[in-house]
Coordinates of N, CA, C and O in Angstrom, one line a residue:
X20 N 100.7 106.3 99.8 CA 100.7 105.0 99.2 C 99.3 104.4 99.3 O 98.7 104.4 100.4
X21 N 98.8 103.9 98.2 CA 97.7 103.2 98.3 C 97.5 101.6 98.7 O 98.3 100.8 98.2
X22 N 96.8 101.3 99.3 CA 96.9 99.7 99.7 C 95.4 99.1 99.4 O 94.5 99.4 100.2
X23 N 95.1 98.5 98.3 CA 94.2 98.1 97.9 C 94.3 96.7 98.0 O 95.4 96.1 97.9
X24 N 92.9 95.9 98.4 CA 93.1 94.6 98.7 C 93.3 93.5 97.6 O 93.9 92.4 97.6
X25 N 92.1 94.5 96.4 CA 92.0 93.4 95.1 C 92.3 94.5 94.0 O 91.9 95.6 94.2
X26 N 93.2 94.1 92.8 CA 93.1 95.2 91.6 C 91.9 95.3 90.7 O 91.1 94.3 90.7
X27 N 91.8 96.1 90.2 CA 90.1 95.8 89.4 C 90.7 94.6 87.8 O 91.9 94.3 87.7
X28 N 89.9 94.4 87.1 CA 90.2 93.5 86.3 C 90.8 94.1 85.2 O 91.7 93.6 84.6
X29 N 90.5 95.2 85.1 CA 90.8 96.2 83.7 C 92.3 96.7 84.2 O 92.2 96.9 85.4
X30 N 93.7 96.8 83.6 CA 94.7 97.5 83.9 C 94.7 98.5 84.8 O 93.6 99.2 84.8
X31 N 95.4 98.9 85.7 CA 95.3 100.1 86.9 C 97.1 100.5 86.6 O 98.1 99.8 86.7
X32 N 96.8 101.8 86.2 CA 98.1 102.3 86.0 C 98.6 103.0 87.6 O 98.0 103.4 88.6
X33 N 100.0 102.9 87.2 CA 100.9 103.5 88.0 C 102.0 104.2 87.5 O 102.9 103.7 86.8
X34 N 101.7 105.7 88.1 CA 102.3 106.5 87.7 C 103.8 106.8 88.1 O 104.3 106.3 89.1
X35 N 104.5 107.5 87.3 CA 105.9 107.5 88.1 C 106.5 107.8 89.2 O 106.2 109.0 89.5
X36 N 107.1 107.4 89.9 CA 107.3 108.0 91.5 C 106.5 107.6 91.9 O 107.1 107.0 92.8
X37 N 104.9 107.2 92.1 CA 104.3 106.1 93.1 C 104.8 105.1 93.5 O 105.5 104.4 92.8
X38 N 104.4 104.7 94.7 CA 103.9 103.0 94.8 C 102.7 102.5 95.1 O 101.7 103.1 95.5
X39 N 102.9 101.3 94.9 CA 101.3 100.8 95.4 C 101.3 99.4 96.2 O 101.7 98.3 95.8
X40 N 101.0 99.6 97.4 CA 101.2 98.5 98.3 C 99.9 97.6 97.9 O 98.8 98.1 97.4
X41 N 100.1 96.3 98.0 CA 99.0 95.5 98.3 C 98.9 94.2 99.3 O 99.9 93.8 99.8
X42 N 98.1 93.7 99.6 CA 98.1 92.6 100.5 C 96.8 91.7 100.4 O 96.0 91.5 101.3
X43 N 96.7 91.2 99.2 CA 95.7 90.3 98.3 C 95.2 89.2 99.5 O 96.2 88.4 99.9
X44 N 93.8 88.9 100.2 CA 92.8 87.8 100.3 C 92.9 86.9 100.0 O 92.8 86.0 100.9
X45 N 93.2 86.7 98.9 CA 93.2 85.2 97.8 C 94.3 85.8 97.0 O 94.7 86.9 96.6
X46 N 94.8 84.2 96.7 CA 96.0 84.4 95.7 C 95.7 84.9 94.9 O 94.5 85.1 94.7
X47 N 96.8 85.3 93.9 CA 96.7 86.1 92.4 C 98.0 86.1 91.7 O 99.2 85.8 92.1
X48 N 97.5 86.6 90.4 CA 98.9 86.6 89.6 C 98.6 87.9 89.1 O 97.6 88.2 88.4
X49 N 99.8 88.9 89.4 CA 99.9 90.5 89.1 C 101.0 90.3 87.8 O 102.1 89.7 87.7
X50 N 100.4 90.8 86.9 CA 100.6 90.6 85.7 C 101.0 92.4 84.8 O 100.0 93.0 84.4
X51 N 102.1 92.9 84.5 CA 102.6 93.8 84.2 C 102.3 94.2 82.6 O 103.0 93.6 81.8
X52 N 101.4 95.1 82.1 CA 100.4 95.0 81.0 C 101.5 95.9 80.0 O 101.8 95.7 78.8
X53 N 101.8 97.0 80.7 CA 102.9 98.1 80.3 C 103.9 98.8 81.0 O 103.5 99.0 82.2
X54 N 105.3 99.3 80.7 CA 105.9 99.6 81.5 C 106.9 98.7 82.6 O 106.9 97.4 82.6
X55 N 107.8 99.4 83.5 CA 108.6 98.1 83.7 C 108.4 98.7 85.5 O 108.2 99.8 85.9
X56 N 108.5 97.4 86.3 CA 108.0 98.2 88.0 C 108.9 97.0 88.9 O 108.9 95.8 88.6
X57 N 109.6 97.7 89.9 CA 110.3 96.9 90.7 C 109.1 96.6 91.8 O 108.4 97.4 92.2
X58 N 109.2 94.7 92.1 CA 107.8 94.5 93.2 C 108.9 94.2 94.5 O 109.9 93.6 94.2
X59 N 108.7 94.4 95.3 CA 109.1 93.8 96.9 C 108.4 92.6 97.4 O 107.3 93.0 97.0
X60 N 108.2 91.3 98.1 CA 107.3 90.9 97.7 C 107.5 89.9 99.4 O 108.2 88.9 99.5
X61 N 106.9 90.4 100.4 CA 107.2 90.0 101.5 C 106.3 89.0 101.8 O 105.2 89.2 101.4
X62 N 106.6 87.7 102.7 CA 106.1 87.2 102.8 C 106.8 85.3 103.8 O 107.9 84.8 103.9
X63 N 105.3 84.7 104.4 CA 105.9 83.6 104.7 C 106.0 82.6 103.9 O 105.1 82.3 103.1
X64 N 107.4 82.0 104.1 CA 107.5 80.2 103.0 C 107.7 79.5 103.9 O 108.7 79.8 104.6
X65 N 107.4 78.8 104.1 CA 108.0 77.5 104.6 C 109.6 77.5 105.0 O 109.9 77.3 106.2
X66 N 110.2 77.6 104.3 CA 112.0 77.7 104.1 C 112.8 78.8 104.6 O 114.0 79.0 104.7
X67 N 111.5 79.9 105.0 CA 112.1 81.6 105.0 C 111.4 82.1 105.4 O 111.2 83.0 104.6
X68 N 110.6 82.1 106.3 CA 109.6 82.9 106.9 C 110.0 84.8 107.3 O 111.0 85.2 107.9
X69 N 109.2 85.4 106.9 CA 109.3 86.6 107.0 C 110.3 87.0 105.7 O 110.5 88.2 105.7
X70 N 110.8 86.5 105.0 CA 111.8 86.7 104.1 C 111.0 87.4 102.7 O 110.0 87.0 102.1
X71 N 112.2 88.9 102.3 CA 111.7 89.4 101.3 C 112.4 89.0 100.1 O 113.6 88.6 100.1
X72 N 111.5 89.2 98.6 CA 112.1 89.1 97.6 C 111.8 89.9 96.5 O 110.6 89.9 96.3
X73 N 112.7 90.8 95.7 CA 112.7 91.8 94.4 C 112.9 91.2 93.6 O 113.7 90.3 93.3
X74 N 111.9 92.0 93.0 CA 111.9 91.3 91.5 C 111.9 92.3 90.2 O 111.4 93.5 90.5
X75 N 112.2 92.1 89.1 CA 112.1 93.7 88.2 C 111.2 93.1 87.4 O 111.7 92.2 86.7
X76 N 110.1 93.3 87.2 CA 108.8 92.7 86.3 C 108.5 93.5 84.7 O 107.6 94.4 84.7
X77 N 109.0 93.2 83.7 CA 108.4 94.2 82.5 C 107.3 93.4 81.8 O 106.9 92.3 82.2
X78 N 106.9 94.5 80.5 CA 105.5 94.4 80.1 C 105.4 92.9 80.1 O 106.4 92.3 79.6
X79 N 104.6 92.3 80.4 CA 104.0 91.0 79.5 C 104.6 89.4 80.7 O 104.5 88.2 80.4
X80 N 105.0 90.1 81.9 CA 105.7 88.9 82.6 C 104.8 89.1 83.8 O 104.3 90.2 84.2
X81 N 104.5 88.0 84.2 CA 103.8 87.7 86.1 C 104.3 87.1 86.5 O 104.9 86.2 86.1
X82 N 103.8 87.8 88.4 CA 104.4 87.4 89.5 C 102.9 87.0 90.2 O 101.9 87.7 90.4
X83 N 103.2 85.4 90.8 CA 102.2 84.9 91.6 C 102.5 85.5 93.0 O 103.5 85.7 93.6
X84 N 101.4 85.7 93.1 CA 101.2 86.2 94.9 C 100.0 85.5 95.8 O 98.8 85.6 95.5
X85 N 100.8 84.8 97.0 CA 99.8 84.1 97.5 C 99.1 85.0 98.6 O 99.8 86.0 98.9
X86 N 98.1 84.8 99.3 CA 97.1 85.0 100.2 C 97.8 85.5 101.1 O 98.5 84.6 101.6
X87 N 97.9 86.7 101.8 CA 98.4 86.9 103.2 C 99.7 88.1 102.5 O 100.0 89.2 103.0
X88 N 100.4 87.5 101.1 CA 101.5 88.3 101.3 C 101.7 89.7 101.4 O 100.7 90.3 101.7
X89 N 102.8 90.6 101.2 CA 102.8 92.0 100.8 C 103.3 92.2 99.7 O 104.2 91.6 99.2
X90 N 103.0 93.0 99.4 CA 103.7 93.3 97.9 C 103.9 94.7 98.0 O 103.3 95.4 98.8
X91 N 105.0 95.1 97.1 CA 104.8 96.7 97.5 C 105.5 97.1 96.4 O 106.7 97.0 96.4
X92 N 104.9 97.7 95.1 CA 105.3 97.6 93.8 C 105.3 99.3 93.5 O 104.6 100.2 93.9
X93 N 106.8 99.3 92.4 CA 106.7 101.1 92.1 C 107.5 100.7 90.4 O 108.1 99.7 90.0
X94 N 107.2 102.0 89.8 CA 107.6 101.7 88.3 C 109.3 102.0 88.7 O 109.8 102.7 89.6
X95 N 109.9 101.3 87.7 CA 111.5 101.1 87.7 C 112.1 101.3 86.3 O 111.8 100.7 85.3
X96 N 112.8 102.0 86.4 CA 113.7 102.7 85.2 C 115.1 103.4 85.4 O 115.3 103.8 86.5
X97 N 115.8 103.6 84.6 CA 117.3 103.9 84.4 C 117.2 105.4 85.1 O 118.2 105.8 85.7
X98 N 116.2 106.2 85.2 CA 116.1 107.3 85.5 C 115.0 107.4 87.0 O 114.1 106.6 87.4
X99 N 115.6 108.8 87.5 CA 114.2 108.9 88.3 C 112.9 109.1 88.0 O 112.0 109.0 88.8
X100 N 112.9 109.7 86.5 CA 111.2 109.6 86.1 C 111.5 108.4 85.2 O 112.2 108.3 84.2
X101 N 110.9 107.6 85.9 CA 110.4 106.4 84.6 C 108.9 106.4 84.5 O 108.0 106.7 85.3
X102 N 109.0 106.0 83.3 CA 107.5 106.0 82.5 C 106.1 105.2 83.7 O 106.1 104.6 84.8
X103 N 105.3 105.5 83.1 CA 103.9 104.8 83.9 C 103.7 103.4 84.0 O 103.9 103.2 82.8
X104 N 103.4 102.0 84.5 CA 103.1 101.2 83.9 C 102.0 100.9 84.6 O 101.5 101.3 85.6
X105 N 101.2 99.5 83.2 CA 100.1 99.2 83.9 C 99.8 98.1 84.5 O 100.4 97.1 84.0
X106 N 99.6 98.0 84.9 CA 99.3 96.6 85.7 C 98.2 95.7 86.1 O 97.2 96.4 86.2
X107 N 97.9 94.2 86.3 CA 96.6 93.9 86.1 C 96.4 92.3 86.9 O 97.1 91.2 86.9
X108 N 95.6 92.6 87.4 CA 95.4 91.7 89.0 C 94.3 90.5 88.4 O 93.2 90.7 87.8
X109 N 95.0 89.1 88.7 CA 93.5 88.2 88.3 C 93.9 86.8 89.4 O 94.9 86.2 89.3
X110 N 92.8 86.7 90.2 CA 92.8 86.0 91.2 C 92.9 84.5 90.6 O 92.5 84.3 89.4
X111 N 93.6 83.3 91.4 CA 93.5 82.1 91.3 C 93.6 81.4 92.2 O 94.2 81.9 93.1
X112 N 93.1 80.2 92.4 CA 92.5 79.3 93.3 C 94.1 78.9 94.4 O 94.0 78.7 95.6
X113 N 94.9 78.8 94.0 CA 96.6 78.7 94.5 C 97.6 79.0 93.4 O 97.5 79.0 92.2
X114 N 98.6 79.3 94.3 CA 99.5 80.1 93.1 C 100.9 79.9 94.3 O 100.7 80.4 95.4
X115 N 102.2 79.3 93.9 CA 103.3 79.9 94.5 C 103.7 80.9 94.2 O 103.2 81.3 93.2
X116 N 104.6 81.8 94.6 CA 105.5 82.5 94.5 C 106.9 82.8 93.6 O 108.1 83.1 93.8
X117 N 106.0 82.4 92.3 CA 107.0 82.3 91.4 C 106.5 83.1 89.8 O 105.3 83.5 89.5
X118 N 107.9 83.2 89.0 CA 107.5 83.9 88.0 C 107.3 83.9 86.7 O 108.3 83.9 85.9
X119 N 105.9 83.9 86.2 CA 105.7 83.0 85.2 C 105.8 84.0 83.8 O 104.9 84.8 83.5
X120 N 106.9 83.7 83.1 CA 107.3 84.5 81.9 C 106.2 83.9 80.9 O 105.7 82.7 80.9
X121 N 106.0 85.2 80.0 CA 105.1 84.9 78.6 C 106.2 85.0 78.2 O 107.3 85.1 78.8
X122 N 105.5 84.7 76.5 CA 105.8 84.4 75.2 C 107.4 85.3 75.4 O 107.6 86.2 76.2
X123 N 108.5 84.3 74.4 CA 109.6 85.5 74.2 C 110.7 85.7 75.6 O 111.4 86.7 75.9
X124 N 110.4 84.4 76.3 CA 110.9 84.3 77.8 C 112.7 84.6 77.2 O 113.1 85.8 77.4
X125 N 113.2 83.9 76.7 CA 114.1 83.8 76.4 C 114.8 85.2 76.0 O 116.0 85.3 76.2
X126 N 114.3 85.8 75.6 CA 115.0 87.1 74.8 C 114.6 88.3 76.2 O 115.5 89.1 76.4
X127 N 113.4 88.4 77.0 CA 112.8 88.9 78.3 C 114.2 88.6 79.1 O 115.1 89.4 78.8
X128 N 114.5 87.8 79.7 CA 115.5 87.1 80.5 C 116.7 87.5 80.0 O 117.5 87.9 81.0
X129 N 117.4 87.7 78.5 CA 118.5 88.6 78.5 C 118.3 89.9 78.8 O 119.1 90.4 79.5
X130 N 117.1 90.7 78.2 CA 117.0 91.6 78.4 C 117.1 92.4 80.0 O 117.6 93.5 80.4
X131 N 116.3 91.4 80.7 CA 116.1 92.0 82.1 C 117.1 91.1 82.7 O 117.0 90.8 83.9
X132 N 118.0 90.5 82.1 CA 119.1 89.9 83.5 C 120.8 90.3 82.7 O 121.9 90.0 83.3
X133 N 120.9 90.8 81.6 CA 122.1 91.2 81.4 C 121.8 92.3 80.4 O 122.9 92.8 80.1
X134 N 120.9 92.9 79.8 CA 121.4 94.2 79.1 C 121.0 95.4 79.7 O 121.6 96.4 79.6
X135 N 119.6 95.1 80.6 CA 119.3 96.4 81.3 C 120.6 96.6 82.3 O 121.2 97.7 82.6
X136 N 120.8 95.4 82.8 CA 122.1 95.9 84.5 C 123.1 96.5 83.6 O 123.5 97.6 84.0
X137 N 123.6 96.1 82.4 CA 124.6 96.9 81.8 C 124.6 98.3 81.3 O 125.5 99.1 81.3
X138 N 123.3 98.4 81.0 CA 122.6 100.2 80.7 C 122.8 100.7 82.2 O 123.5 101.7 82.3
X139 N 122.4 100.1 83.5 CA 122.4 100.8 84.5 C 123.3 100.8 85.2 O 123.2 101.3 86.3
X140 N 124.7 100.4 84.6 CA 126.1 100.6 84.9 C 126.7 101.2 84.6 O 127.7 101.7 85.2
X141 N 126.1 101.3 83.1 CA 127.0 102.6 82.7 C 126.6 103.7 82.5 O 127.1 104.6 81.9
X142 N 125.4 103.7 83.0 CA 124.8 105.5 83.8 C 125.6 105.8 84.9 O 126.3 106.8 85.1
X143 N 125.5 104.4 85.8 CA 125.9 104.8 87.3 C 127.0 105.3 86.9 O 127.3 106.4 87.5
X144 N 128.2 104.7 85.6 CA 129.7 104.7 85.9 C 129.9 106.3 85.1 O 131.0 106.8 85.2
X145 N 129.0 106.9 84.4 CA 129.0 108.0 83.8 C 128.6 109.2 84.6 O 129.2 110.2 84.5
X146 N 127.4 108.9 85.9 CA 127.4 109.8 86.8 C 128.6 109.9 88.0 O 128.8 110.7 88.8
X147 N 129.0 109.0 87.8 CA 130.3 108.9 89.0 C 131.9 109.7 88.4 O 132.8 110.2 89.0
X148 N 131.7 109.4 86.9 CA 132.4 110.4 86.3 C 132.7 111.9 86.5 O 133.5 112.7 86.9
X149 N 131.6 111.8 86.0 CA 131.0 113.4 86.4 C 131.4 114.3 87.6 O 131.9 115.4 87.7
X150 N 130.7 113.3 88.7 CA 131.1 113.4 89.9 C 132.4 114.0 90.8 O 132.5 114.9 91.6
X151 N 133.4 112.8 90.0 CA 134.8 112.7 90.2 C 135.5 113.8 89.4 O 136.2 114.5 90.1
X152 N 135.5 114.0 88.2 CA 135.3 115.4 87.8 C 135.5 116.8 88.4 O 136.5 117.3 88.7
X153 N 134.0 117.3 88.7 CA 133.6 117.9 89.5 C 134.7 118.3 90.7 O 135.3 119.3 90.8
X154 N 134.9 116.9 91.6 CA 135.4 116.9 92.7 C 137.3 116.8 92.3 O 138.1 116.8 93.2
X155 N 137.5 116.7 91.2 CA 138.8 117.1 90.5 C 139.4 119.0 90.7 O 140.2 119.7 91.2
X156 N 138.3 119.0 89.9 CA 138.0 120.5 89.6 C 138.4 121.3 90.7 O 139.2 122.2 90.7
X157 N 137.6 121.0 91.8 CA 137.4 121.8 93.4 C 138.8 121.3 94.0 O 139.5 122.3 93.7
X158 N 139.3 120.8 94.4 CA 140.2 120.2 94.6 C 141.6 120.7 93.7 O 142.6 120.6 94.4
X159 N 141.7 121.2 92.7 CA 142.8 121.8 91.7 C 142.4 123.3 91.8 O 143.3 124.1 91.5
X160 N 141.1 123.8 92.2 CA 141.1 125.3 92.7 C 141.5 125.3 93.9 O 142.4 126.2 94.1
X161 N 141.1 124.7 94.8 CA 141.8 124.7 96.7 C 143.2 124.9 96.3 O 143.8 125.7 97.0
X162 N 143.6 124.3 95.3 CA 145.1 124.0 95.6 C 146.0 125.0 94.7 O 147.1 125.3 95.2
X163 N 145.8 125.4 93.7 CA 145.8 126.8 93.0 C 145.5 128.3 94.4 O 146.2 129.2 94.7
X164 N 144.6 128.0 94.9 CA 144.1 129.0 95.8 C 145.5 128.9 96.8 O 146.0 130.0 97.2
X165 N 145.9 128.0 97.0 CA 146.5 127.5 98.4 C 147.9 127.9 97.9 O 148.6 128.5 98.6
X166 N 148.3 127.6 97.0 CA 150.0 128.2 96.2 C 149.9 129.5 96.2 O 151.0 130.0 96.5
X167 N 149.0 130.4 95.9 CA 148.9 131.7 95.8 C 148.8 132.5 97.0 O 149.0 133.7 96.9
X168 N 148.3 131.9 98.5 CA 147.9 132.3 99.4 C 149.5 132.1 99.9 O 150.1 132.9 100.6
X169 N 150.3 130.9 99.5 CA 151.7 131.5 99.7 C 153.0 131.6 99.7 O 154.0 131.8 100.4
X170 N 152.5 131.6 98.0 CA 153.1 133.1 97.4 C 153.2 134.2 98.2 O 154.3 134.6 98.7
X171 N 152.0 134.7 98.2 CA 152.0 135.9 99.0 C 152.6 136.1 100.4 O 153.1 137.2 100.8
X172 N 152.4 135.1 101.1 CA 152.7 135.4 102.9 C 154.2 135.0 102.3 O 154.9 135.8 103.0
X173 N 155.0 134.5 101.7 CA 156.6 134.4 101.3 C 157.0 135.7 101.1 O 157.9 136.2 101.8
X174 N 156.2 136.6 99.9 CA 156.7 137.3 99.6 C 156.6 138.9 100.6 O 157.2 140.0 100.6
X175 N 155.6 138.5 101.2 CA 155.3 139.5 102.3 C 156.2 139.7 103.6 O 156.3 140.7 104.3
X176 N 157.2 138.1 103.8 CA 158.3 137.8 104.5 C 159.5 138.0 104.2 O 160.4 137.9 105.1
X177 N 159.8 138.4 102.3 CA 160.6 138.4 102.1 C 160.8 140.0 101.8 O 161.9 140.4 102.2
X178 N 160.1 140.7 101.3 CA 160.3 142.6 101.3 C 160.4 143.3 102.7 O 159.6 143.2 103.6
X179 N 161.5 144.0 102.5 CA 161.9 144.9 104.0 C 160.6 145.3 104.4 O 159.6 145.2 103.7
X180 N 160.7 145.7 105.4 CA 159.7 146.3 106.4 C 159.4 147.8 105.7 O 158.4 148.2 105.2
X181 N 160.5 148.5 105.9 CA 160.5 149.8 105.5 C 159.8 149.7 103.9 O 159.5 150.8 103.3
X182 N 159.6 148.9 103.4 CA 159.0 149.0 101.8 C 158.0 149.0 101.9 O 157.4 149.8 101.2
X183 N 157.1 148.0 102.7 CA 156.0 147.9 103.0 C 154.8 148.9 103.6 O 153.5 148.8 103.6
X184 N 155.6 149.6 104.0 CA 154.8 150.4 104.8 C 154.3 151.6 104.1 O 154.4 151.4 102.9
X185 N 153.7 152.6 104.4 CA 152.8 153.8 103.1 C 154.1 154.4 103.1 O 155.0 154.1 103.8
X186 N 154.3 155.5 102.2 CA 155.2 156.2 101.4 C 155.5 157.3 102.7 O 154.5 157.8 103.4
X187 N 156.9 157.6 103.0 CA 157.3 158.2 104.1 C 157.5 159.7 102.8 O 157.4 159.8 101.6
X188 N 157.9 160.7 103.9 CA 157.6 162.1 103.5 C 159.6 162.0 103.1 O 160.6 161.6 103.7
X189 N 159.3 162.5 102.1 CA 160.7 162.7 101.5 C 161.6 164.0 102.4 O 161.0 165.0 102.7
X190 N 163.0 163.6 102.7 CA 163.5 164.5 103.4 C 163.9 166.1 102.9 O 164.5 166.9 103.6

């Protein structure tokens, strides 16, 4: 994990499966250029000292970060490889802890507060299918296995002894 103090001015991509810790000097507003990245964002308030907060940040939205905090940001997607995103650091004189949507707020906000959770429910509810499935499957073979297993010890209880046994020498 890298922990850099300041981002350079130009976009700094992050790749998938990374994270990137930071713990900014002077406030700033981390500003998400491309791609979509879940931030952690630790820190004291007044109201909640030591208290953390997630946030899911896509292209074109920022998150102020004041002086002292931690931030600890990784790209976020429906999948375990999600795409790269870029990201872009620009210091300001004070800044609370809040999140300042660009252009298109309104249509951003359904998007990232009711249609993405609904895409990512019904992945979840599709791999749990699967799952359950799967664990259907195994579960109807044990039990196939287990009628058959006795079957046999019945039927092995129920033929005389003398049949069972190898072929005796004819008299």
């Amino acid at each position: 994990m890298f922990t850099p103090h300041v981002l350079p001015l130009q976009p700094s991509v992050l790749a998938a499966g990374q994270a990137l810790s930071l713990r900014p000097r002077c406030a700033g507003v981390l500003e998400v250029v491309q791609g979509r990245v879940w931030l952690t964002l630790r820190g004291s308030w007044s109201d909640r000292p030591g208290a953390v907060a997630d946030h899911v940040l896509q292209a074109g939205e920022r998150l102020c970060i004041a002086a002292g905090q931690h931030a600890v940001v990784e790209t976020w997607g429906p999948c375990a490889s999600a795409d790269a995103a870029a990201l872009r650091w620009s210091g300001v004189t004070a800044a609370p802890a809040t999140l300042a949507p660009a252009a298109g707020a309104a249509s951003s906000d359904w998007e990232g507060g009711v249609v993405q959770p609904l895409r990512d429910l019904r992945h979840a509810l599709g791999q749990g299918g699967r799952v359950l499935g799967t664990a259907m499957a195994d579960v109807a073979g044990a039990g196939g296995r287990c009628v058959a297993g006795l079957a046999r010890f019945a039927l092995h209880r129920t033929v005389p002894r003398r049949q069972r046994g190898p072929c005796a020498a004819l008299p």
